[in-house]
mmCIF file of C-alpha atoms in Angstrom:
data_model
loop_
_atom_site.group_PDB
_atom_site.id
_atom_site.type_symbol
_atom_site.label_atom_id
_atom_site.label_comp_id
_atom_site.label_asym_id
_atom_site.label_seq_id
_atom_site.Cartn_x
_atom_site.Cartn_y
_atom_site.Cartn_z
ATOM 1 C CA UNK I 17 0.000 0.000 0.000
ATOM 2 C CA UNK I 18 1.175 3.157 -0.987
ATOM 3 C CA UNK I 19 0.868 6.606 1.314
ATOM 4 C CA UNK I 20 -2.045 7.533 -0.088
ATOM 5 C CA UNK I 21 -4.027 4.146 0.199
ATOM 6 C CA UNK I 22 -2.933 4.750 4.344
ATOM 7 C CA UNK I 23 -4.356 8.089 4.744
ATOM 8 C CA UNK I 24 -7.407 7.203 2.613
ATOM 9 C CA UNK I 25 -7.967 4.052 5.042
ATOM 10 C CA UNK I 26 -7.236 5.930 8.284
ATOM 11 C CA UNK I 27 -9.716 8.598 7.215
ATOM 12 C CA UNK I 28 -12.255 5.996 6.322
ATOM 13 C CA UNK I 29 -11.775 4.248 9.928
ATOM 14 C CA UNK I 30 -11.644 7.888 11.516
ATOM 15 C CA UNK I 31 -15.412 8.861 9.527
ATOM 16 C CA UNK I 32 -16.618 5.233 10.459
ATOM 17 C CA UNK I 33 -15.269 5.923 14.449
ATOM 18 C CA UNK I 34 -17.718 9.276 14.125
ATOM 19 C CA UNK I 35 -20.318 8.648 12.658
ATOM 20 C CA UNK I 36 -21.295 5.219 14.733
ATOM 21 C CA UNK I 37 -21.230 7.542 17.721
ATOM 22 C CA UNK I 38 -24.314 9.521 17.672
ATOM 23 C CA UNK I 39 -23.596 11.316 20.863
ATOM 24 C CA UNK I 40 -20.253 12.405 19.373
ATOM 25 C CA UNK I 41 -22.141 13.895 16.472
ATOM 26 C CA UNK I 42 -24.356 15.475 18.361
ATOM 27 C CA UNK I 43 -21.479 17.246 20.266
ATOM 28 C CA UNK I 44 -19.428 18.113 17.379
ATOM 29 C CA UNK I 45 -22.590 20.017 16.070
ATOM 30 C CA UNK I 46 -23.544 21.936 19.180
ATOM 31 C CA UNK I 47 -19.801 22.978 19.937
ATOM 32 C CA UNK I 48 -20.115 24.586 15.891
ATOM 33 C CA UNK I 49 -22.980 25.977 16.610
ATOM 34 C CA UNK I 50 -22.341 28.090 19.505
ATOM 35 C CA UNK I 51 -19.624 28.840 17.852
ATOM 36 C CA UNK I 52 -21.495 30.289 14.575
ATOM 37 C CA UNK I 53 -23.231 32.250 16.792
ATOM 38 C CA UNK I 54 -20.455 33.709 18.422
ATOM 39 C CA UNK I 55 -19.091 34.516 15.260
ATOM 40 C CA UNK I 56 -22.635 35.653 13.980
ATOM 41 C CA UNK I 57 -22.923 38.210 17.217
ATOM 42 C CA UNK I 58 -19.187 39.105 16.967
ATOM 43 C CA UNK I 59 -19.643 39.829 13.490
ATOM 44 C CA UNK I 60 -22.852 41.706 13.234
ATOM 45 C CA UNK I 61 -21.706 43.886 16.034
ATOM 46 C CA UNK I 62 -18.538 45.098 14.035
ATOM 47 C CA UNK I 63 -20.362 45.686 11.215
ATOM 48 C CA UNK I 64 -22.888 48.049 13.153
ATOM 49 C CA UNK I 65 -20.131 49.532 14.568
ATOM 50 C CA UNK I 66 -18.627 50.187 11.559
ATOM 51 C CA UNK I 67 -21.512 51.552 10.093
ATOM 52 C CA UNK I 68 -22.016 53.795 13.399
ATOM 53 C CA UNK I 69 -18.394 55.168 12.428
ATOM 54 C CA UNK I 70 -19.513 55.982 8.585
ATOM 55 C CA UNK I 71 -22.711 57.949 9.618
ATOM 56 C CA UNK I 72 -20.430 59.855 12.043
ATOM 57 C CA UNK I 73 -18.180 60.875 9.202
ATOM 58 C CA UNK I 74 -21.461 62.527 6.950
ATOM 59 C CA UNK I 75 -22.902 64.324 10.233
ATOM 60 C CA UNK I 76 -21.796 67.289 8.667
ATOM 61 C CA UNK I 77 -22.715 67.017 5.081
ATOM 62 C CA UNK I 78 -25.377 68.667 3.831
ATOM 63 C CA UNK I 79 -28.176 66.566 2.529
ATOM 64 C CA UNK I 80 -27.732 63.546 4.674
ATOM 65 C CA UNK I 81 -26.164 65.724 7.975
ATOM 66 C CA UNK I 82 -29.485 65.530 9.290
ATOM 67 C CA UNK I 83 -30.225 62.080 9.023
ATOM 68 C CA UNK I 84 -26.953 60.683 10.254
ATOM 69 C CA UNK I 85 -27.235 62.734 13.016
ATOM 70 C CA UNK I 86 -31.027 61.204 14.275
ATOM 71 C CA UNK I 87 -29.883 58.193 13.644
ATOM 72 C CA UNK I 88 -26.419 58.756 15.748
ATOM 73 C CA UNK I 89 -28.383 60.371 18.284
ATOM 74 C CA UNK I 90 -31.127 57.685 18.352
ATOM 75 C CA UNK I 91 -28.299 54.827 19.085
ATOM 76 C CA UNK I 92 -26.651 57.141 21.652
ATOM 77 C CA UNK I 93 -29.589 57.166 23.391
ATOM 78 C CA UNK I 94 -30.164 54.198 23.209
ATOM 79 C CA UNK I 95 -26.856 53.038 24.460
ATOM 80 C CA UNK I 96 -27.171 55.429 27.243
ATOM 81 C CA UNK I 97 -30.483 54.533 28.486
ATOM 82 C CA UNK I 98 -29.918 50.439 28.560
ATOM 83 C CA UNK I 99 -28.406 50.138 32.169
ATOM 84 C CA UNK I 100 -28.388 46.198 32.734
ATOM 85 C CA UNK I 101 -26.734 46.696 36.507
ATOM 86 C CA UNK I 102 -29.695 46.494 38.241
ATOM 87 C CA UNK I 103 -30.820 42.863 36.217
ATOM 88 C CA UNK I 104 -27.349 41.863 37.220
ATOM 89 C CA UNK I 105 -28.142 42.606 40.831
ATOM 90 C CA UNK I 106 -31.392 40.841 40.999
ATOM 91 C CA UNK I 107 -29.607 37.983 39.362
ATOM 92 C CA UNK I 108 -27.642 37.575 41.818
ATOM 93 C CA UNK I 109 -29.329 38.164 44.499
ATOM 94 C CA UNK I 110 -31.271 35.199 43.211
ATOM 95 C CA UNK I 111 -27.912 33.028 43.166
ATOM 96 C CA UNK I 112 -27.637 34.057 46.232
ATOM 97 C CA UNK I 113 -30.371 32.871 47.767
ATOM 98 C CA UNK I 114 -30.689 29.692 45.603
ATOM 99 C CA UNK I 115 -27.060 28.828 46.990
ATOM 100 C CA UNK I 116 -28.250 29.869 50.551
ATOM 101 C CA UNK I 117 -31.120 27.701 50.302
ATOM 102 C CA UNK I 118 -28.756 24.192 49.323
ATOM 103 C CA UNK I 119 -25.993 24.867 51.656
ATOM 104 C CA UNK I 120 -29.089 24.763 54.416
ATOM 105 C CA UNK I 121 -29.448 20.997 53.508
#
């Protein structure tokens, strides 16, 4: 057998080894996917950013000034009114009390 006919049989064995395990599938497929949607959020929030930048740079043109501007001002404000402390708080004070409650058993 040449080297080819080897790595052609050990990647046969290797495809056989994976796909009688259904539970290794299974993970493989869940790891990917939360890591697609890492790369989805990752990605879609440089691009917004990016886009946030451009609309910055035509604040002061003339026809679209106006626009870029509302729609600057509209994210800024959003941005600035989104205060997720106090969830974080109440979540854990939750934790909190969940792990009070099993280290009283």
């Amino acid at each position: 057998m040449d080297k080819n006919e080897e790595r052609a049989n050990l990647a046969l064995k290797e495809f056989i080894r994976y796909s009688s395990s259904p539970w290794r599938i299974v993970w493989t497929n869940f790891v990917a996917g939360i890591f697609r949607g890492l790369g989805a959020i990752i990605g879609a929030s440089v691009f917004i950013a990016f886009l946030i930048w451009v609309l910055t740079l035509f604040v002061d043109a003339p026809l679209v000034g106006e626009y870029a501007q509302n729609v600057k001002d509209a994210v800024m404000g959003y941005v600035n009114d989104t205060n997720y402390n106090d969830e974080f708080s109440r979540i854990g004070d939750t934790l909190d009390k969940i792990e009070g409650g099993l280290n009283d058993k």
